[in-house]
CSV table of C-alpha atoms in Angstrom, one decimal:
chain,number,residue,atom,x,y,z
A,19,MET,CA,-0.1,0.1,-0.1
A,20,SER,CA,1.5,3.4,-1.3
A,21,VAL,CA,1.5,6.5,0.8
A,22,GLU,CA,1.0,10.3,-0.5
A,23,PRO,CA,3.4,12.3,0.5
A,24,THR,CA,2.1,15.1,2.6
A,25,PRO,CA,1.5,17.8,0.2
A,26,LEU,CA,3.5,21.1,0.3
A,27,GLU,CA,2.5,24.0,2.4
A,28,HIS,CA,1.5,26.8,-0.4
A,29,LEU,CA,0.8,30.5,-0.1
A,30,ASP,CA,0.3,33.0,-2.8
A,31,VAL,CA,3.1,35.0,-1.4
A,32,LEU,CA,6.6,35.0,-0.2
A,33,ILE,CA,8.3,37.5,1.5
A,34,VAL,CA,11.9,37.4,2.3
A,35,GLY,CA,12.7,39.8,5.2
A,36,ALA,CA,11.3,41.4,8.0
A,37,GLY,CA,12.8,44.4,7.7
A,38,ILE,CA,11.6,47.6,6.8
A,39,SER,CA,10.2,46.7,2.9
A,40,GLY,CA,9.0,43.9,4.7
A,41,ILE,CA,6.9,45.1,6.9
A,42,GLY,CA,5.4,47.6,4.5
A,43,ALA,CA,5.0,44.8,1.6
A,44,ALA,CA,3.2,42.8,4.1
A,45,TYR,CA,0.9,46.1,4.8
A,46,TYR,CA,0.1,47.3,1.2
A,47,LEU,CA,-0.3,43.4,0.7
A,48,GLN,CA,-3.3,42.7,3.5
A,49,ASP,CA,-4.6,45.8,3.1
A,50,ARG,CA,-5.6,45.9,-0.4
A,51,LEU,CA,-5.5,42.0,-1.6
A,52,PRO,CA,-6.9,40.3,2.0
A,53,GLY,CA,-7.8,37.2,0.5
A,54,LYS,CA,-4.2,36.4,-0.3
A,55,THR,CA,-2.4,34.0,1.4
A,56,PHE,CA,0.8,35.1,2.9
A,57,ALA,CA,4.0,34.7,4.9
A,58,ILE,CA,7.7,36.5,6.0
A,59,ILE,CA,10.0,34.4,6.1
A,60,GLU,CA,13.1,36.2,8.7
A,61,ALA,CA,16.3,35.0,8.6
A,62,ARG,CA,17.3,36.4,12.1
A,63,ALA,CA,15.2,35.9,15.7
A,64,ALA,CA,13.8,39.0,15.7
A,65,LEU,CA,12.0,42.0,13.0
A,66,GLY,CA,13.9,45.0,12.3
A,67,GLY,CA,16.3,43.8,9.7
A,68,THR,CA,19.6,46.9,9.9
A,69,TRP,CA,17.8,48.6,12.5
A,70,ASP,CA,18.1,45.2,14.5
A,71,LEU,CA,21.8,43.9,13.3
A,72,PHE,CA,23.9,47.0,13.9
A,73,ARG,CA,24.4,47.9,17.3
A,74,TYR,CA,27.9,50.1,17.0
A,75,PRO,CA,27.7,53.3,18.8
A,76,GLY,CA,25.2,55.9,17.7
A,77,VAL,CA,24.0,54.3,15.4
A,78,ARG,CA,20.9,55.8,13.1
A,79,SER,CA,19.4,57.0,10.2
A,80,ASP,CA,20.7,60.0,8.5
A,81,SER,CA,17.0,60.4,6.6
A,82,ASP,CA,14.5,62.0,8.1
A,83,LEU,CA,11.6,60.1,9.7
A,84,HIS,CA,8.7,61.5,8.2
A,85,THR,CA,9.8,60.3,4.7
A,86,PHE,CA,11.7,57.1,5.9
A,87,GLY,CA,8.9,55.5,8.0
A,88,PHE,CA,5.4,54.7,6.2
A,89,GLU,CA,3.0,57.1,4.1
A,90,PHE,CA,0.7,54.6,6.6
A,91,ARG,CA,1.9,55.6,9.8
A,92,PRO,CA,3.3,58.5,11.4
A,93,TRP,CA,6.6,59.1,12.9
A,94,ARG,CA,5.5,60.4,15.9
A,95,GLU,CA,8.7,61.3,17.3
A,96,PRO,CA,10.2,64.9,18.0
A,97,LYS,CA,13.4,63.9,16.9
A,98,ALA,CA,12.9,63.5,12.6
A,99,ILE,CA,17.0,62.1,12.7
A,100,ALA,CA,16.4,59.1,14.8
A,101,PRO,CA,18.0,56.8,16.9
A,102,ALA,CA,18.1,53.1,15.9
A,103,SER,CA,16.5,52.1,19.1
A,104,SER,CA,13.4,54.3,18.0
A,105,ILE,CA,13.2,53.2,14.6
A,106,LEU,CA,13.2,49.9,15.7
A,107,ASN,CA,10.4,50.6,18.3
A,108,TYR,CA,8.5,52.2,15.2
A,109,LEU,CA,8.9,48.8,13.0
A,110,ARG,CA,8.0,46.8,16.2
A,111,ASP,CA,4.3,49.0,17.1
A,112,THR,CA,3.8,48.8,13.3
A,113,ALA,CA,4.0,45.2,13.0
A,114,SER,CA,2.2,44.9,15.7
A,115,GLU,CA,-0.7,47.2,15.6
A,116,PHE,CA,-1.5,45.9,12.1
A,117,GLY,CA,-0.8,42.2,13.1
A,118,ILE,CA,2.0,41.3,10.6
A,119,ASP,CA,4.1,40.1,13.4
A,120,LYS,CA,2.1,37.1,13.3
A,121,ARG,CA,2.8,36.5,9.8
A,122,ILE,CA,7.0,36.1,10.5
A,123,ARG,CA,8.7,32.9,10.9
A,124,TYR,CA,12.1,33.8,12.5
A,125,ASN,CA,15.4,31.5,11.9
A,126,GLN,CA,14.2,30.9,8.9
A,127,ARG,CA,16.8,31.7,5.3
A,128,VAL,CA,15.4,31.3,2.0
A,129,VAL,CA,19.0,29.4,0.0
A,130,GLY,CA,17.2,28.8,-3.4
A,131,ALA,CA,13.9,29.1,-5.3
A,132,ASP,CA,12.8,27.1,-8.4
A,133,TRP,CA,10.4,28.0,-11.0
A,134,SER,CA,8.6,24.9,-12.5
A,135,SER,CA,6.4,25.9,-15.5
A,136,GLU,CA,4.1,23.0,-15.7
A,137,ASP,CA,2.9,24.0,-12.2
A,138,SER,CA,3.0,27.7,-12.4
A,139,ARG,CA,4.9,28.3,-9.0
A,140,TRP,CA,7.7,28.6,-6.5
A,141,THR,CA,9.4,26.1,-4.6
A,142,VAL,CA,11.3,27.9,-1.9
A,143,HIS,CA,14.2,26.3,-0.2
A,144,ILE,CA,14.9,27.3,3.4
A,145,GLU,CA,17.4,26.8,6.4
A,146,ARG,CA,16.5,26.5,9.9
A,147,THR,CA,19.1,29.4,11.0
A,148,ASP,CA,18.3,28.3,14.9
A,149,VAL,CA,20.0,24.8,14.8
A,150,GLU,CA,23.2,25.6,13.2
A,151,ALA,CA,25.1,25.7,16.5
A,152,SER,CA,24.5,22.4,16.9
A,153,GLY,CA,25.9,21.1,13.6
A,154,ASN,CA,22.2,19.8,12.3
A,155,ARG,CA,21.1,21.7,9.1
A,156,GLU,CA,17.5,21.4,8.9
A,157,TYR,CA,16.0,22.4,5.7
A,158,LEU,CA,11.8,22.4,4.3
A,159,ASP,CA,10.1,23.4,1.4
A,160,ILE,CA,7.5,25.4,0.6
A,161,THR,CA,5.3,26.4,-2.4
A,162,THR,CA,4.2,29.9,-3.4
A,163,ASP,CA,3.2,31.7,-6.6
A,164,TRP,CA,5.0,34.7,-5.5
A,165,ILE,CA,8.3,35.4,-4.6
A,166,PHE,CA,8.4,39.1,-2.9
A,167,SER,CA,11.9,39.9,-2.1
A,168,ALA,CA,12.5,42.5,0.6
A,169,SER,CA,16.0,41.6,2.0
A,170,GLY,CA,17.4,44.8,0.3
A,171,TYR,CA,21.2,44.4,-1.2
A,172,TYR,CA,23.6,44.5,2.0
A,173,SER,CA,25.5,41.0,3.1
A,174,TYR,CA,24.5,41.0,6.8
A,175,ASP,CA,26.8,37.6,7.2
A,176,LYS,CA,30.0,39.7,6.3
A,177,GLY,CA,31.1,43.1,6.3
A,178,TYR,CA,33.8,44.8,3.8
A,179,ALA,CA,37.4,44.7,5.2
A,180,PRO,CA,40.6,45.2,3.6
A,181,ALA,CA,43.2,42.9,4.0
A,182,PHE,CA,45.6,45.9,6.1
A,183,ALA,CA,49.2,44.9,6.1
A,184,GLY,CA,50.5,44.3,9.7
A,185,THR,CA,47.1,43.2,11.0
A,186,GLU,CA,48.6,40.0,13.2
A,187,ARG,CA,51.1,42.7,14.4
A,188,PHE,CA,48.6,45.0,16.1
A,189,GLY,CA,47.9,44.3,20.1
A,190,GLY,CA,44.4,45.7,20.1
A,191,PRO,CA,40.7,44.4,18.6
A,192,ILE,CA,39.9,45.1,15.4
A,193,ILE,CA,36.7,45.8,15.0
A,194,HIS,CA,33.8,46.0,12.4
A,195,PRO,CA,31.1,48.3,13.0
A,196,GLN,CA,28.5,45.2,11.7
A,197,PHE,CA,30.1,43.0,14.2
A,198,TRP,CA,29.8,45.2,17.3
A,199,PRO,CA,30.9,43.0,20.9
A,200,GLU,CA,28.4,43.5,23.1
A,201,HIS,CA,30.7,44.6,26.1
A,202,LEU,CA,33.0,46.9,24.7
A,203,ASP,CA,35.1,48.8,27.2
A,204,TYR,CA,36.8,51.7,25.1
A,205,ALA,CA,36.9,54.4,28.0
A,206,GLY,CA,40.3,56.6,28.2
A,207,LYS,CA,41.5,54.7,25.0
A,208,ARG,CA,42.7,55.7,21.9
A,209,ILE,CA,40.4,54.7,18.8
A,210,VAL,CA,41.0,55.1,15.5
A,211,VAL,CA,38.1,54.6,13.1
A,212,ILE,CA,39.1,53.7,9.7
A,213,GLY,CA,36.8,55.4,7.0
A,214,SER,CA,35.0,58.4,6.0
A,215,GLY,CA,31.5,57.4,5.5
A,216,ALA,CA,28.0,57.9,7.0
A,217,THR,CA,29.1,54.7,9.9
A,218,ALA,CA,32.2,56.8,10.8
A,219,VAL,CA,30.7,60.1,11.4
A,220,THR,CA,28.2,58.6,13.5
A,221,ILE,CA,30.5,56.3,15.9
A,222,ILE,CA,33.1,59.3,16.4
A,223,PRO,CA,30.7,61.7,18.4
A,224,ALA,CA,28.5,59.0,20.0
A,225,MET,CA,32.2,57.6,21.4
A,226,ALA,CA,34.1,60.8,21.5
A,227,ASP,CA,32.9,61.8,25.4
A,228,ASP,CA,34.5,58.3,26.7
A,229,ALA,CA,37.1,57.6,25.0
A,230,ALA,CA,40.7,59.2,25.3
A,231,HIS,CA,40.7,60.6,22.1
A,232,ILE,CA,39.1,59.4,18.5
A,233,THR,CA,40.9,59.4,15.3
A,234,MET,CA,39.0,59.7,11.8
A,235,ILE,CA,41.6,57.7,9.4
A,236,GLN,CA,40.0,59.0,5.7
A,237,ARG,CA,41.9,57.9,2.4
A,238,THR,CA,39.3,60.2,0.7
A,239,PRO,CA,36.8,62.7,1.8
A,240,SER,CA,33.1,62.3,1.9
A,241,TYR,CA,30.3,65.3,2.2
A,242,ILE,CA,29.7,66.2,5.1
A,243,LEU,CA,26.6,68.5,6.4
A,244,PRO,CA,25.0,69.2,9.5
A,245,ILE,CA,21.2,69.2,9.8
A,246,PRO,CA,19.0,70.1,12.6
A,247,SER,CA,17.7,66.3,14.3
A,248,GLU,CA,14.2,68.0,15.0
A,249,ASP,CA,12.2,68.9,12.4
A,250,ARG,CA,10.5,72.7,13.0
A,251,PHE,CA,8.4,72.9,10.5
A,252,ALA,CA,7.1,69.5,11.4
A,253,ALA,CA,6.7,70.6,14.7
A,254,ARG,CA,4.5,73.2,14.1
A,255,MET,CA,2.4,71.1,11.4
A,256,ARG,CA,2.0,69.1,14.5
A,257,ARG,CA,0.5,72.0,16.8
A,258,LEU,CA,-1.6,73.5,14.4
A,259,PHE,CA,-3.3,70.4,12.3
A,260,GLY,CA,-2.3,67.4,15.0
A,261,THR,CA,0.0,64.4,14.2
A,262,ASP,CA,-2.3,62.5,11.8
A,263,ARG,CA,-3.6,65.6,10.1
A,264,ALA,CA,0.0,66.8,10.1
A,265,HIS,CA,1.6,63.7,8.3
A,266,PRO,CA,1.1,64.0,5.1
A,267,ILE,CA,2.1,67.5,4.4
A,268,ILE,CA,5.2,67.2,6.4
A,269,ARG,CA,5.5,64.2,4.6
A,270,ARG,CA,5.3,66.1,1.0
A,271,ARG,CA,7.4,68.8,2.3
A,272,ASN,CA,10.3,66.8,3.4
A,273,ILE,CA,10.2,64.9,0.2
A,274,ALA,CA,10.2,68.4,-1.9
A,275,GLN,CA,13.3,69.1,0.1
A,276,GLN,CA,14.9,66.2,-0.6
A,277,ARG,CA,14.4,65.9,-4.1
A,278,LEU,CA,15.2,69.9,-4.4
A,279,ILE,CA,19.0,69.1,-2.5
A,280,TRP,CA,19.8,66.1,-4.8
A,281,ARG,CA,18.2,68.4,-8.6
A,282,LEU,CA,20.6,71.2,-7.2
A,283,SER,CA,23.4,69.2,-6.5
A,284,ARG,CA,23.3,66.8,-9.9
A,285,ARG,CA,23.0,70.5,-12.1
A,286,PHE,CA,24.6,72.7,-10.2
A,287,PRO,CA,27.8,71.2,-8.3
A,288,ALA,CA,30.5,73.2,-7.7
A,289,GLN,CA,27.7,75.8,-6.6
A,290,MET,CA,26.3,72.9,-4.1
A,291,ARG,CA,30.3,72.0,-3.2
A,292,LYS,CA,30.9,75.7,-2.4
A,293,PHE,CA,27.7,75.2,0.0
A,294,ILE,CA,28.5,72.0,1.9
A,295,ARG,CA,32.6,73.8,1.9
A,296,TRP,CA,31.1,76.8,3.6
A,297,ALA,CA,28.9,74.9,6.4
A,298,ASN,CA,31.4,72.6,6.8
A,299,LYS,CA,34.3,76.2,7.4
A,300,LYS,CA,31.0,78.0,9.6
A,301,SER,CA,31.4,74.4,11.8
A,302,LEU,CA,34.7,73.8,12.3
A,303,PRO,CA,37.2,75.6,14.9
A,304,GLU,CA,39.4,78.3,13.2
A,305,GLY,CA,42.5,77.9,11.1
A,306,PHE,CA,41.1,74.1,10.1
A,307,PRO,CA,42.3,72.6,7.0
A,308,VAL,CA,39.1,72.4,5.2
A,309,ASP,CA,40.8,71.7,1.8
A,310,GLU,CA,42.7,68.5,3.0
A,311,HIS,CA,40.0,66.9,5.1
A,312,PHE,CA,36.7,68.0,3.7
A,313,ASN,CA,36.8,68.6,-0.4
A,314,PRO,CA,35.9,65.0,-1.6
A,315,PRO,CA,37.7,64.8,-5.6
A,316,TYR,CA,33.9,63.7,-6.7
A,317,ASN,CA,30.6,65.9,-6.7
A,318,PRO,CA,28.1,66.0,-4.7
A,319,TRP,CA,26.0,62.7,-4.6
A,320,ASP,CA,28.2,61.1,-6.9
A,321,GLN,CA,28.2,59.0,-3.4
A,322,ARG,CA,25.6,59.8,-0.7
A,323,LEU,CA,25.8,63.1,1.1
A,324,CYS,CA,26.7,61.9,5.0
A,325,PHE,CA,24.2,64.3,7.6
A,326,VAL,CA,25.2,64.7,10.6
A,327,PRO,CA,22.3,65.9,13.2
A,328,ASP,CA,22.7,69.1,15.2
A,329,GLY,CA,26.7,68.9,13.6
A,330,ASP,CA,27.8,66.1,16.0
A,331,PHE,CA,30.5,64.9,14.3
A,332,PHE,CA,32.2,68.8,13.8
A,333,GLU,CA,31.4,69.7,17.5
A,334,SER,CA,33.3,66.2,18.2
A,335,ILE,CA,36.4,68.0,16.4
A,336,ARG,CA,35.5,71.7,17.7
A,337,SER,CA,36.2,70.0,21.6
A,338,GLY,CA,39.3,68.5,20.3
A,339,LYS,CA,38.0,65.2,21.6
A,340,ALA,CA,38.6,63.6,18.2
A,341,SER,CA,40.5,64.8,15.1
A,342,VAL,CA,41.1,63.5,11.4
A,343,VAL,CA,43.9,62.4,9.1
A,344,THR,CA,43.6,62.1,5.6
A,345,ASP,CA,46.4,59.5,4.1
A,346,ARG,CA,46.8,56.1,3.1
A,347,ILE,CA,47.9,53.4,5.4
A,348,ARG,CA,50.8,51.7,5.1
A,349,THR,CA,51.1,49.4,8.0
A,350,LEU,CA,49.1,48.3,11.5
A,351,THR,CA,51.8,48.1,13.7
A,352,GLU,CA,52.1,47.2,17.4
A,353,ALA,CA,51.4,50.6,18.7
A,354,GLY,CA,48.6,52.1,15.9
A,355,VAL,CA,48.5,52.4,12.2
A,356,GLU,CA,51.2,53.4,10.4
A,357,LEU,CA,50.6,56.2,7.6
A,358,GLU,CA,52.3,56.2,4.0
A,359,SER,CA,53.4,59.9,4.9
A,360,GLY,CA,55.5,58.6,7.9
A,361,ALA,CA,53.5,59.1,10.5
A,362,VAL,CA,51.7,56.9,13.0
A,363,VAL,CA,48.8,57.5,14.9
A,364,GLU,CA,48.7,55.4,18.1
A,365,ALA,CA,45.6,53.1,19.1
A,366,ASP,CA,44.4,50.8,21.7
A,367,ILE,CA,41.1,49.7,19.7
A,368,ILE,CA,40.7,50.0,16.0
A,369,ILE,CA,37.4,50.3,14.1
A,370,THR,CA,37.0,49.3,10.8
A,371,ALA,CA,34.1,51.3,9.7
A,372,THR,CA,35.1,50.4,5.7
A,373,GLY,CA,32.0,49.3,4.4
A,374,LEU,CA,29.4,46.7,3.6
A,375,ASN,CA,28.8,43.7,0.9
A,376,ILE,CA,26.2,43.0,-1.3
A,377,ARG,CA,24.7,39.9,-1.8
A,378,PRO,CA,21.7,41.0,-3.7
A,379,PHE,CA,18.0,38.9,-2.9
A,380,GLY,CA,19.9,37.8,0.1
A,381,GLY,CA,22.0,35.4,-1.4
A,382,ALA,CA,19.1,33.1,-2.7
A,383,ARG,CA,19.4,31.2,-5.9
A,384,LEU,CA,17.2,30.8,-8.2
A,385,THR,CA,16.2,28.2,-11.3
A,386,ILE,CA,13.7,28.8,-13.6
A,387,ASP,CA,13.1,24.8,-14.9
A,388,GLY,CA,16.1,23.7,-13.4
A,389,ASP,CA,18.4,26.9,-15.4
A,390,PRO,CA,20.3,28.8,-13.0
A,391,VAL,CA,19.0,32.7,-13.4
A,392,GLN,CA,22.1,34.6,-13.9
A,393,LEU,CA,21.1,38.2,-12.2
A,394,HIS,CA,24.2,40.0,-14.2
A,395,ASP,CA,22.1,38.8,-17.3
A,396,LYS,CA,19.0,40.4,-16.5
A,397,VAL,CA,18.0,43.6,-16.6
A,398,ALA,CA,15.3,45.5,-13.7
A,399,TYR,CA,11.6,46.3,-15.4
A,400,ARG,CA,10.5,49.7,-13.4
A,401,GLY,CA,13.0,48.6,-10.6
A,402,VAL,CA,10.6,45.7,-9.4
A,403,MET,CA,11.1,42.9,-11.7
A,404,LEU,CA,13.9,40.9,-13.6
A,405,ASP,CA,13.4,39.8,-17.0
A,406,GLY,CA,12.3,36.1,-18.1
A,407,VAL,CA,12.1,35.8,-14.2
A,408,PRO,CA,8.2,34.9,-13.4
A,409,ASN,CA,6.2,35.9,-10.3
A,410,PHE,CA,9.6,37.9,-9.0
A,411,ALA,CA,9.4,41.4,-7.0
A,412,TYR,CA,11.9,42.8,-5.1
A,413,SER,CA,12.0,46.4,-3.5
A,414,ILE,CA,15.3,48.2,-3.5
A,415,GLY,CA,14.8,51.8,-2.4
A,416,TYR,CA,16.2,54.9,-3.2
A,417,THR,CA,19.9,56.1,-2.7
A,418,ASN,CA,19.7,59.5,-3.2
A,419,ALA,CA,16.6,60.0,-0.7
A,420,SER,CA,14.7,58.0,2.0
A,421,TRP,CA,14.8,54.2,1.0
A,422,THR,CA,11.2,53.9,2.3
A,423,LEU,CA,9.8,56.1,-0.3
A,424,LYS,CA,10.5,54.3,-3.5
A,425,VAL,CA,9.8,50.9,-1.3
A,426,GLY,CA,5.8,52.5,-0.7
A,427,LEU,CA,5.5,52.5,-4.5
A,428,LEU,CA,7.2,49.4,-4.9
A,429,CYS,CA,4.8,47.5,-3.3
A,430,GLU,CA,1.6,49.4,-4.8
A,431,TYR,CA,2.4,48.6,-8.0
A,432,PHE,CA,3.5,45.1,-6.7
A,433,THR,CA,-0.6,45.1,-5.5
A,434,ARG,CA,-1.8,46.7,-8.5
A,435,LEU,CA,-0.4,44.2,-10.4
A,436,LEU,CA,-2.1,41.1,-8.5
A,437,THR,CA,-5.2,43.1,-8.6
A,438,TYR,CA,-4.9,43.2,-12.6
A,439,MET,CA,-4.3,39.4,-12.8
A,440,ASP,CA,-6.6,38.1,-10.9
A,441,ALA,CA,-9.2,40.4,-12.6
A,442,HIS,CA,-7.6,38.6,-16.0
A,443,GLY,CA,-7.3,35.3,-14.9
A,444,SER,CA,-3.7,35.3,-15.4
A,445,ALA,CA,-1.4,33.1,-13.3
A,446,VAL,CA,2.2,34.1,-14.5
A,447,CYS,CA,3.6,37.2,-15.2
A,448,TYR,CA,6.9,38.2,-16.2
A,449,PRO,CA,8.3,41.4,-18.5
A,450,GLU,CA,10.3,40.4,-21.4
A,451,ARG,CA,13.2,43.0,-22.8
A,452,PRO,CA,13.2,44.5,-26.3
A,453,SER,CA,14.9,42.9,-29.2
A,454,GLY,CA,17.6,44.3,-31.0
A,455,ASP,CA,19.4,47.3,-29.2
A,456,PHE,CA,19.2,47.6,-26.1
A,457,ALA,CA,21.2,49.9,-24.4
A,458,THR,CA,22.0,49.1,-20.5
A,459,ARG,CA,24.0,50.1,-17.3
A,460,PRO,CA,24.4,49.5,-13.4
A,461,LEU,CA,21.5,49.0,-11.8
A,462,LEU,CA,22.6,50.9,-9.0
A,463,ASP,CA,24.5,54.0,-10.6
A,464,PHE,CA,26.4,55.2,-7.5
A,465,GLY,CA,30.0,56.2,-7.3
A,466,ALA,CA,29.9,54.2,-3.3
A,467,GLY,CA,32.6,51.6,-3.4
A,468,TYR,CA,30.0,49.0,-1.9
A,469,VAL,CA,28.0,49.2,-5.3
A,470,GLN,CA,31.6,49.4,-7.4
A,471,ARG,CA,33.0,46.2,-6.2
A,472,ALA,CA,29.5,44.2,-6.6
A,473,ILE,CA,28.5,45.9,-10.3
A,474,ASP,CA,29.1,42.8,-12.6
A,475,ASP,CA,27.5,40.4,-9.6
A,476,LEU,CA,24.3,42.6,-9.7
A,477,PRO,CA,21.3,42.9,-12.7
A,478,ARG,CA,21.2,46.0,-15.3
A,479,GLN,CA,19.0,49.0,-15.7
A,480,GLY,CA,17.9,49.6,-19.2
A,481,SER,CA,18.8,53.5,-20.5
A,482,ARG,CA,14.8,55.0,-20.7
A,483,SER,CA,11.3,53.9,-19.2
A,484,PRO,CA,10.2,51.2,-18.0
A,485,TRP,CA,13.1,49.7,-17.8
A,486,ALA,CA,15.2,52.3,-16.0
A,487,THR,CA,15.2,52.5,-12.1
A,488,SER,CA,14.3,55.8,-11.6
A,489,MET,CA,15.9,57.8,-8.5
A,490,ASP,CA,13.4,60.2,-8.5
A,491,TYR,CA,10.3,59.7,-6.2
A,492,TYR,CA,7.9,62.0,-8.7
A,493,ALA,CA,8.5,60.1,-11.9
A,494,ASP,CA,8.3,57.1,-9.5
A,495,VAL,CA,4.5,58.2,-8.6
A,496,ARG,CA,3.9,58.4,-12.6
A,497,MET,CA,5.0,54.9,-13.2
A,498,LEU,CA,3.9,52.8,-10.1
A,499,ARG,CA,1.1,54.2,-9.0
A,500,LYS,CA,-0.7,56.1,-11.8
A,501,SER,CA,0.6,54.3,-15.2
A,502,PRO,CA,-1.7,51.5,-17.0
A,503,ILE,CA,-0.2,47.8,-15.6
A,504,ALA,CA,-0.2,45.9,-18.8
A,505,ASP,CA,2.6,47.4,-21.6
A,506,ARG,CA,4.3,45.8,-24.6
A,507,ASN,CA,7.5,44.6,-21.9
A,508,LEU,CA,5.1,42.7,-19.8
A,509,HIS,CA,3.5,38.9,-20.6
A,510,PHE,CA,0.7,37.1,-18.8
A,511,ALA,CA,-0.2,33.8,-19.0
A,512,PRO,CA,-3.5,33.7,-18.3
A,513,THR,CA,-3.7,29.7,-17.2
A,514,ARG,CA,-1.1,27.6,-15.4
A,515,HIS,CA,1.6,26.2,-17.2
A,516,GLY,CA,2.6,29.4,-18.2
A,517,SER,CA,6.9,29.8,-19.0
A,518,PRO,CA,8.8,32.7,-20.2
A,519,THR,CA,8.7,30.3,-23.7
A,520,ALA,CA,4.6,30.4,-23.4
A,521,LYS,CA,3.9,34.8,-24.0
A,522,VAL,CA,0.9,36.0,-24.0
A,523,SER,CA,0.6,39.7,-24.2
A,524,ALA,CA,-1.4,41.7,-21.9
């Protein structure tokens, strides 16, 4: 007597990642398509993604929370530039308020997914992450009609750390901020921070008061701009209209302000450079060599600007508790860091704020009917799907504005797409790039080191809509929220057994 195999659990949508993007995707899905079954798979033991992972001193967002927060739930705290603990509380409260926390399955990592054209569904392979320490690995499979990848593009397993000569000679701890030790005693210690990006300028003022001295060693300066931590306009609007009614007003104004700064930077880079230099000079001690330490060799927004709330980074320098050195590292020594100039910066602790690694879609391996999906051969469609990959969507936010602004629009588009498919009896959807000459460029057209290191491993984008990945909120409102779903680039299969080899145009 044969025994039938236990059928796999099946979902309409599987959301991968319980960070800010996954929580947003879950909200829009259950709000607009309440009949859909879905779950959120999270590799870690807690929600929050980046905001639960990073524990280094001072960790915060440098985007204002009125736009970095969700459109559907106001930010209520007075500080618009908020610490990670406040952001994490906001995400937990949001997940709890809308019942999203009950949809999250923790300690489960998606390691691969196989699309079957015969069945018109994905089989998703999941590894239990809470049993790895025991040496045993447990796996489970589920099937789903759609995958929504909300895992961003950072690798949570390993940060980027260049191989410095002499590492073995240095007697103190060398710490990457992504893996901050829980009980690090740095009181009265000499600290070197290697790097000049957002992480470095956050750590330095947070540690400066307790350290003997803290020195930032940078190979290349960054643009650093002081901004108020509290939004006075937002406070006035709240007093006049109350938090809920004021939220869309504050949000619209801050979106316009972010966009204006970015557009001015791109159109008038020399003038924006002068403005930032003026702001830096005003914030630094008299006679400080501004052009040596705060004069990047690139234009504003070729890489992301670093915003520092209330100028706390500059205050650390003015107080004499922190200093900046612009030079290249020759080697680490027993005493600290030897530079190419011959100078030595003494240190008891070295912090390598040298960046992150990119791992698209959480590193999951995708196949279509047994053939591996080569991400570098794929082209993004509307910044949410990949050509030739059925029923797969992803969310990557803005690099020039608040991440969540883009994520919200992508989630809206995703629910519009599913609604369209239900109305037209479609089970399968995928974009197909036009034939003939089709110019492409990097998916993230951005000069940051972590992007450039991974450029060959990422999908591409086209040179025109809908294949160009927009970094303009207003353009995305038109493309993702208002434009028709059906176009000549998007193909649907009205019944099962659909695949990229069996096209039915919408």
